[in-house]
Coordinates of C-alpha atoms in Angstrom, one line a residue:
M1 CA 23.1 -6.5 -4.8
I2 CA 19.7 -7.9 -4.0
K3 CA 16.7 -6.9 -6.1
E4 CA 13.2 -6.6 -4.6
L5 CA 11.1 -6.3 -7.7
H6 CA 7.6 -7.7 -7.3
F7 CA 6.6 -7.5 -11.0
E8 CA 8.1 -8.6 -14.3
L9 CA 10.0 -6.0 -16.4
S10 CA 7.3 -6.3 -19.1
E11 CA 4.7 -5.0 -16.5
F12 CA 6.7 -1.9 -15.8
Q13 CA 7.2 -1.3 -19.5
A14 CA 3.5 -1.6 -20.2
R15 CA 2.8 0.9 -17.4
L16 CA 5.4 3.4 -18.8
A17 CA 4.0 3.0 -22.3
G18 CA 0.5 3.8 -21.0
V19 CA 1.7 6.9 -19.2
K20 CA 3.7 8.1 -22.2
T21 CA 0.6 7.7 -24.4
E22 CA -1.4 9.9 -22.1
M23 CA 1.4 12.4 -22.0
A24 CA 1.4 12.6 -25.8
H25 CA -2.4 13.0 -25.7
R26 CA -2.0 16.0 -23.5
G27 CA 1.1 17.4 -25.3
I28 CA 3.4 16.9 -22.3
D29 CA 7.1 16.3 -23.0
I30 CA 8.3 15.7 -19.5
L31 CA 6.3 14.5 -16.5
L32 CA 7.6 15.1 -12.9
L33 CA 6.1 12.6 -10.4
S34 CA 6.3 13.7 -6.8
E35 CA 3.7 11.2 -5.4
P36 CA 5.3 8.1 -3.9
P37 CA 2.5 5.7 -5.2
N38 CA 3.2 6.9 -8.8
Q39 CA 6.9 6.6 -8.3
N40 CA 6.4 3.0 -7.1
Y41 CA 4.0 2.2 -9.9
L42 CA 6.5 3.2 -12.6
T43 CA 9.7 2.0 -11.1
G44 CA 9.1 -0.2 -8.1
Y45 CA 10.8 2.3 -5.8
N46 CA 10.0 1.6 -2.1
A47 CA 11.7 3.3 0.9
Y48 CA 10.5 5.6 3.6
S49 CA 12.4 8.6 2.1
F50 CA 9.6 10.7 0.7
Y51 CA 9.9 13.2 3.6
T52 CA 12.7 14.8 1.6
P53 CA 12.3 16.0 -2.0
Q54 CA 12.1 13.1 -4.3
M55 CA 11.0 12.8 -8.0
V56 CA 10.6 10.4 -10.8
I57 CA 11.0 12.0 -14.2
V58 CA 9.4 10.6 -17.3
A59 CA 10.6 12.1 -20.6
Q60 CA 9.1 11.1 -23.9
D61 CA 12.5 10.7 -25.5
H62 CA 14.1 8.7 -22.7
D63 CA 13.6 5.0 -22.5
E64 CA 13.4 4.7 -18.7
P65 CA 12.2 7.0 -16.0
V66 CA 14.8 8.8 -13.9
W67 CA 14.7 8.6 -10.1
V68 CA 16.0 11.6 -8.2
G69 CA 16.4 11.6 -4.4
R70 CA 18.6 12.0 -1.4
F71 CA 22.1 10.5 -1.7
M72 CA 21.7 8.0 1.1
D73 CA 18.5 6.6 -0.6
R74 CA 20.2 5.8 -3.8
V75 CA 21.0 2.3 -2.6
S76 CA 17.2 1.7 -2.1
A77 CA 16.6 2.8 -5.7
T78 CA 19.1 0.3 -6.9
M79 CA 17.6 -2.5 -4.8
T80 CA 13.9 -1.8 -5.5
T81 CA 13.8 -0.5 -9.1
Y82 CA 14.6 -2.0 -12.5
L83 CA 16.3 1.3 -13.5
A84 CA 19.8 1.4 -14.9
E85 CA 22.4 3.1 -12.6
D86 CA 22.6 6.1 -15.0
N87 CA 18.9 6.7 -14.4
I88 CA 19.3 6.8 -10.6
R89 CA 20.4 10.2 -9.5
A90 CA 21.0 11.6 -6.1
Y91 CA 21.7 15.0 -4.6
P92 CA 24.1 15.6 -1.7
D93 CA 23.0 15.8 1.8
T94 CA 23.7 19.6 1.9
Y95 CA 20.4 20.0 0.0
V96 CA 18.4 18.4 2.8
Q97 CA 16.5 21.0 4.9
S98 CA 18.8 23.7 3.6
A99 CA 18.0 27.4 3.8
T100 CA 20.1 28.2 0.8
L101 CA 20.1 25.2 -1.5
S102 CA 17.0 23.7 -3.3
A103 CA 16.8 20.0 -4.3
Y104 CA 14.3 21.1 -6.9
G105 CA 17.0 23.2 -8.5
F106 CA 19.2 20.1 -8.6
M107 CA 16.3 18.3 -10.3
A108 CA 15.8 21.1 -12.8
E109 CA 19.3 20.5 -14.1
I110 CA 18.4 16.9 -14.8
V111 CA 15.3 18.1 -16.6
K112 CA 17.5 20.3 -18.8
E113 CA 19.8 17.3 -19.5
L114 CA 16.7 15.4 -20.7
G115 CA 15.8 18.2 -23.1
G116 CA 13.3 20.0 -20.9
E117 CA 14.7 23.5 -20.9
N118 CA 12.0 24.7 -23.3
A119 CA 9.6 21.7 -22.8
R120 CA 6.0 21.4 -21.7
I121 CA 6.3 19.9 -18.3
G122 CA 3.6 18.2 -16.3
V123 CA 3.6 18.4 -12.5
E124 CA 1.3 17.0 -9.8
M125 CA -0.2 20.2 -8.5
G126 CA -2.8 18.5 -6.3
G127 CA -0.4 15.9 -4.8
Y128 CA 0.5 15.5 -1.1
Y129 CA 4.2 15.7 -1.9
Y130 CA 4.5 18.7 -4.3
P131 CA 5.1 21.7 -2.1
A132 CA 4.5 25.3 -3.2
R133 CA 8.2 26.1 -2.5
G134 CA 9.3 23.2 -4.8
H135 CA 7.1 24.5 -7.6
V136 CA 8.5 28.0 -7.2
D137 CA 12.1 26.7 -7.3
L138 CA 11.4 24.6 -10.4
T139 CA 9.8 27.4 -12.4
R140 CA 12.6 29.7 -11.4
A141 CA 15.2 27.3 -12.6
L142 CA 13.3 26.5 -15.8
P143 CA 12.0 29.9 -16.9
D144 CA 11.5 29.0 -20.6
A145 CA 9.6 25.8 -19.9
E146 CA 5.8 25.7 -19.7
F147 CA 4.4 24.0 -16.6
V148 CA 1.0 22.4 -16.7
D149 CA -1.1 20.5 -14.1
A150 CA -0.8 16.8 -14.7
D151 CA -2.2 15.8 -11.3
L152 CA -3.9 12.3 -11.4
L153 CA -2.5 11.6 -14.9
V154 CA -1.0 8.4 -13.6
G155 CA -3.7 8.0 -11.0
W156 CA -6.4 7.4 -13.6
I157 CA -4.1 4.8 -15.3
R158 CA -3.5 3.1 -12.0
L159 CA -7.3 2.8 -11.4
V160 CA -7.4 -0.4 -13.4
K161 CA -5.2 -3.1 -11.8
S162 CA -3.3 -5.8 -13.8
P163 CA -3.8 -9.4 -12.8
A164 CA -0.5 -9.3 -11.1
E165 CA -1.6 -6.4 -9.0
V166 CA -4.9 -8.0 -8.1
A167 CA -3.0 -11.1 -6.9
I168 CA -1.0 -9.0 -4.5
M169 CA -4.2 -7.3 -3.3
R170 CA -5.8 -10.6 -2.6
Q171 CA -2.9 -11.2 -0.2
A172 CA -3.4 -7.8 1.3
G173 CA -7.0 -8.8 1.9
Q174 CA -5.9 -11.8 3.8
L175 CA -3.8 -9.6 6.0
A176 CA -6.8 -7.4 6.7
D177 CA -8.8 -10.5 7.6
V178 CA -6.3 -11.9 10.1
A179 CA -5.9 -8.4 11.7
M180 CA -9.7 -8.1 12.1
K181 CA -9.9 -11.6 13.6
R182 CA -7.2 -10.6 16.1
V183 CA -9.2 -7.6 17.1
V184 CA -12.4 -9.4 17.5
N185 CA -10.6 -11.9 19.7
T186 CA -9.0 -9.1 21.7
V187 CA -11.9 -6.8 22.4
E188 CA -13.6 -7.3 25.7
A189 CA -14.5 -5.3 28.8
G190 CA -11.5 -4.0 30.7
V191 CA -9.0 -4.1 27.7
R192 CA -7.3 -0.8 27.1
E193 CA -7.9 0.9 23.8
C194 CA -4.2 1.3 23.1
D195 CA -3.7 -2.5 23.6
I196 CA -6.3 -3.1 20.9
A197 CA -4.3 -0.7 18.6
A198 CA -1.1 -2.6 19.5
A199 CA -2.7 -5.9 18.6
I200 CA -3.7 -4.5 15.2
Y201 CA -0.3 -3.2 14.4
H202 CA 1.3 -6.5 15.4
Q203 CA -1.0 -8.6 13.3
Q204 CA -0.8 -6.2 10.3
V205 CA 3.0 -6.7 10.1
S206 CA 3.3 -10.3 11.3
G207 CA 0.6 -11.3 8.8
T208 CA -0.1 -15.0 8.1
A209 CA 2.1 -18.1 8.3
E210 CA 2.7 -17.7 4.6
F211 CA 3.6 -14.0 4.3
G212 CA 3.9 -10.9 6.3
G213 CA 2.6 -7.4 5.9
D214 CA 4.0 -3.9 5.3
Y215 CA 3.4 -0.8 7.5
P216 CA 0.0 0.7 6.7
C217 CA -0.2 4.1 5.1
C218 CA -2.6 5.4 7.8
P219 CA -3.3 4.3 11.4
P220 CA -6.4 2.3 12.3
D221 CA -9.5 4.3 13.1
L222 CA -10.5 3.1 16.5
C223 CA -13.8 4.9 17.4
I224 CA -15.1 3.8 20.7
G225 CA -18.1 4.7 22.9
E226 CA -19.0 8.4 22.3
R227 CA -16.4 8.6 19.6
S228 CA -18.2 5.9 17.6
I229 CA -20.0 8.7 15.7
A230 CA -16.6 10.1 14.7
P231 CA -15.3 8.5 11.5
H232 CA -11.6 9.0 12.0
A233 CA -11.1 9.1 15.8
A234 CA -7.9 8.0 17.6
W235 CA -7.6 5.6 20.5
T236 CA -6.8 6.4 24.1
D237 CA -5.5 4.4 27.0
D238 CA -8.9 4.1 28.6
R239 CA -10.3 0.6 29.3
L240 CA -13.4 -0.7 27.6
P241 CA -16.5 -0.5 29.8
D242 CA -18.9 -3.4 30.2
S243 CA -21.1 -2.1 27.4
T244 CA -19.8 0.0 24.4
V245 CA -19.6 0.2 20.7
V246 CA -16.2 -0.2 18.8
N247 CA -16.1 1.0 15.3
L248 CA -12.9 0.0 13.7
E249 CA -11.3 0.5 10.2
L250 CA -8.0 -1.2 9.5
S251 CA -6.1 -2.4 6.5
G252 CA -3.8 -5.1 5.2
C253 CA -0.8 -3.9 3.2
R254 CA 1.3 -6.2 1.0
H255 CA 4.2 -4.8 -1.1
R256 CA 2.6 -1.3 -0.6
Y257 CA -0.8 -2.5 -2.0
Q258 CA -3.5 -1.8 0.6
V259 CA -6.9 -3.3 1.2
N260 CA -9.2 -1.8 3.9
L261 CA -11.8 -3.4 6.1
A262 CA -14.1 -2.0 8.8
R263 CA -16.4 -3.7 11.3
T264 CA -18.4 -2.8 14.3
I265 CA -18.0 -4.7 17.5
V266 CA -20.4 -4.4 20.5
V267 CA -19.2 -5.2 24.0
G268 CA -22.3 -6.3 25.9
K269 CA -25.7 -6.8 24.5
P270 CA -26.7 -4.4 21.7
S271 CA -29.9 -2.5 22.0
P272 CA -32.7 -3.7 19.7
S273 CA -32.5 -0.4 17.7
F274 CA -28.8 -0.8 17.2
Q275 CA -29.3 -4.4 16.1
D276 CA -31.9 -3.2 13.6
L277 CA -29.5 -0.5 12.3
S278 CA -26.8 -3.1 11.7
E279 CA -29.2 -5.2 9.6
I280 CA -30.2 -2.1 7.6
A281 CA -26.5 -1.2 7.0
I282 CA -25.7 -4.8 5.9
E283 CA -28.7 -4.9 3.6
A284 CA -27.7 -1.6 1.9
L285 CA -24.1 -2.7 1.6
N286 CA -25.1 -6.0 -0.1
V287 CA -27.5 -4.1 -2.4
G288 CA -24.6 -1.8 -3.4
L289 CA -22.2 -4.8 -4.0
E290 CA -24.8 -6.6 -6.1
A291 CA -25.1 -3.4 -8.2
V292 CA -21.4 -3.7 -9.2
R293 CA -20.7 -4.9 -12.7
P294 CA -18.6 -3.7 -15.7
G295 CA -20.3 -1.0 -17.7
R296 CA -22.2 0.5 -14.8
T297 CA -21.2 3.9 -13.4
C298 CA -20.1 4.7 -9.9
S299 CA -23.2 6.9 -9.6
E300 CA -25.5 4.1 -10.6
V301 CA -24.1 1.8 -7.9
E302 CA -24.5 4.6 -5.3
S303 CA -28.1 5.1 -6.4
D304 CA -29.0 1.5 -5.7
F305 CA -27.4 1.7 -2.3
R306 CA -29.1 5.0 -1.5
Q307 CA -32.5 3.7 -2.5
A308 CA -32.0 0.7 -0.2
L309 CA -31.2 3.1 2.7
A310 CA -34.1 5.4 1.9
R311 CA -36.6 2.5 2.3
H312 CA -35.7 2.8 6.0
G313 CA -35.8 6.5 6.2
I314 CA -32.0 6.9 6.3
E315 CA -29.8 9.2 4.1
K316 CA -26.0 9.1 3.8
E317 CA -24.4 12.3 2.7
S318 CA -20.8 11.2 2.0
R319 CA -19.6 8.9 -0.7
I320 CA -19.8 5.1 -0.2
G321 CA -16.6 4.0 -1.8
Y322 CA -13.2 4.9 -3.1
P323 CA -10.4 3.1 -5.0
T324 CA -7.4 1.7 -3.3
G325 CA -4.2 0.2 -4.6
I326 CA -0.6 1.3 -4.0
G327 CA -0.7 3.1 -0.6
F328 CA 1.8 5.5 1.0
P329 CA 1.1 7.9 3.9
P330 CA -1.0 9.9 4.4
A331 CA -3.9 8.1 2.8
S332 CA -4.9 4.9 1.0
G333 CA -7.5 6.3 -1.4
E334 CA -6.4 6.9 -5.0
R335 CA -8.1 10.4 -5.4
T336 CA -9.8 9.4 -8.6
A337 CA -13.2 7.8 -8.9
S338 CA -15.7 7.7 -6.0
I339 CA -18.8 5.7 -5.6
R340 CA -21.1 8.6 -5.1
K341 CA -23.9 10.5 -6.8
G342 CA -22.8 12.2 -10.0
D343 CA -19.6 10.3 -10.5
E344 CA -19.9 8.9 -14.0
T345 CA -16.8 6.8 -14.0
V346 CA -17.6 3.5 -15.8
L347 CA -16.6 0.4 -13.9
R348 CA -14.1 -1.9 -15.6
P349 CA -12.7 -5.3 -14.6
G350 CA -9.6 -4.8 -12.5
M351 CA -10.8 -1.7 -10.6
V352 CA -10.5 -2.1 -6.8
F353 CA -12.7 -0.2 -4.4
H354 CA -13.4 -0.1 -0.7
M355 CA -17.1 0.1 -0.4
M356 CA -17.3 2.1 2.9
P357 CA -21.0 2.9 3.6
G358 CA -20.4 3.8 7.2
L359 CA -23.4 5.4 8.9
W360 CA -22.6 8.2 11.4
L361 CA -25.8 9.4 12.8
D362 CA -26.5 11.9 15.6
K363 CA -26.1 9.4 18.4
V364 CA -24.8 6.2 16.9
G365 CA -22.3 5.0 14.3
I366 CA -21.8 1.8 12.5
T367 CA -19.2 0.6 10.0
I368 CA -19.5 -2.6 8.1
T369 CA -17.6 -2.5 4.8
Q370 CA -16.3 -4.6 1.9
S371 CA -13.2 -4.2 -0.4
F372 CA -13.6 -5.7 -3.8
V373 CA -12.2 -6.0 -7.3
V374 CA -14.6 -5.5 -10.3
S375 CA -14.7 -8.8 -12.1
D376 CA -15.9 -9.7 -15.6
T377 CA -19.4 -10.3 -14.3
G378 CA -19.7 -8.5 -11.0
Y379 CA -17.4 -8.2 -8.0
E380 CA -14.9 -10.4 -6.2
P381 CA -14.6 -9.7 -2.4
L382 CA -11.0 -9.2 -1.3
T383 CA -11.7 -10.0 2.3
T384 CA -13.7 -12.8 3.8
T385 CA -14.6 -11.5 7.3
P386 CA -18.3 -12.0 7.6
R387 CA -20.4 -8.9 6.9
K388 CA -22.1 -8.8 10.3
L389 CA -22.2 -7.1 13.6
F390 CA -19.8 -8.7 16.1
V391 CA -21.0 -9.0 19.7
K392 CA -18.7 -9.8 22.5

């Protein structure tokens, strides 16, 4: 059977060792991972199966993680993970959307097998894929275990990427660049918004001549005209007028690693005030990027950016950056560090961020951004699309 692993076994072993070290520090015997990015990080597992209960179990006394999921997805676990067959478990289809059977009860029996009946068990309480009903079923099936919140335990470890991960993210950046180039070439008066979205999806997946892309973990934000002041608007089937603003955020995704990119495109001649705003946004973005270097904090980087904006009488309330890496729906951000006031996370080489200093003011919005990896001396851009306002 084919294997679709994108990292050496030694990389997975190092990741697992790091997680177990943190588990020991917190006194956790068994860790239940419900978040697809964390499952992928520790095992390589990749299939669109996370809409049903799915778990990766890490036990201190067990050499490998144990994947547990729907029976029909067992083959994907065999194809995309390094796990031995004994560590790939599957529940029958009778558990899927059942009113009487709980897949979490099935998982609890495996936890008992791993010595977890009286263990201290960590779960991802803040995750997208850990439902309240699942937690109730687990605690009911394991009444003598102690459950503790281990949300983001793996997330903080994932924040620093290995050289092999950064290499994949460089490819994801190339995918974002070619998708943005396709959009810039597509946008013109009379083109339907939905056709712009279709061009994005086509290019994201077809990729470059050398490699293709994966499905993104979230749709492109295509904010046009009056919706250009809305950060996360959807497209319509309207045609672009002769003069309008297109704010677009898209991504490139390679082996589930996602790199984001946003640009503003103006159809027609931009007003002098909007042209000035674009130059202010670019200036502040560049100041923020130049503030990036190992040893500085996220808050210090944001402060430099904020001061650059303040010189022009503009204030941005929201954060200006978030980390990306392995991405599954519904979001690309890693939910750990943020480049914002008060975040004292210290930058380290290998951290990847999307610096997203979009400005959404009362009547206008503009989005010119840069994804980067923290290098030994500063930052390395992961995309090469010019940081400028595009005019069509």
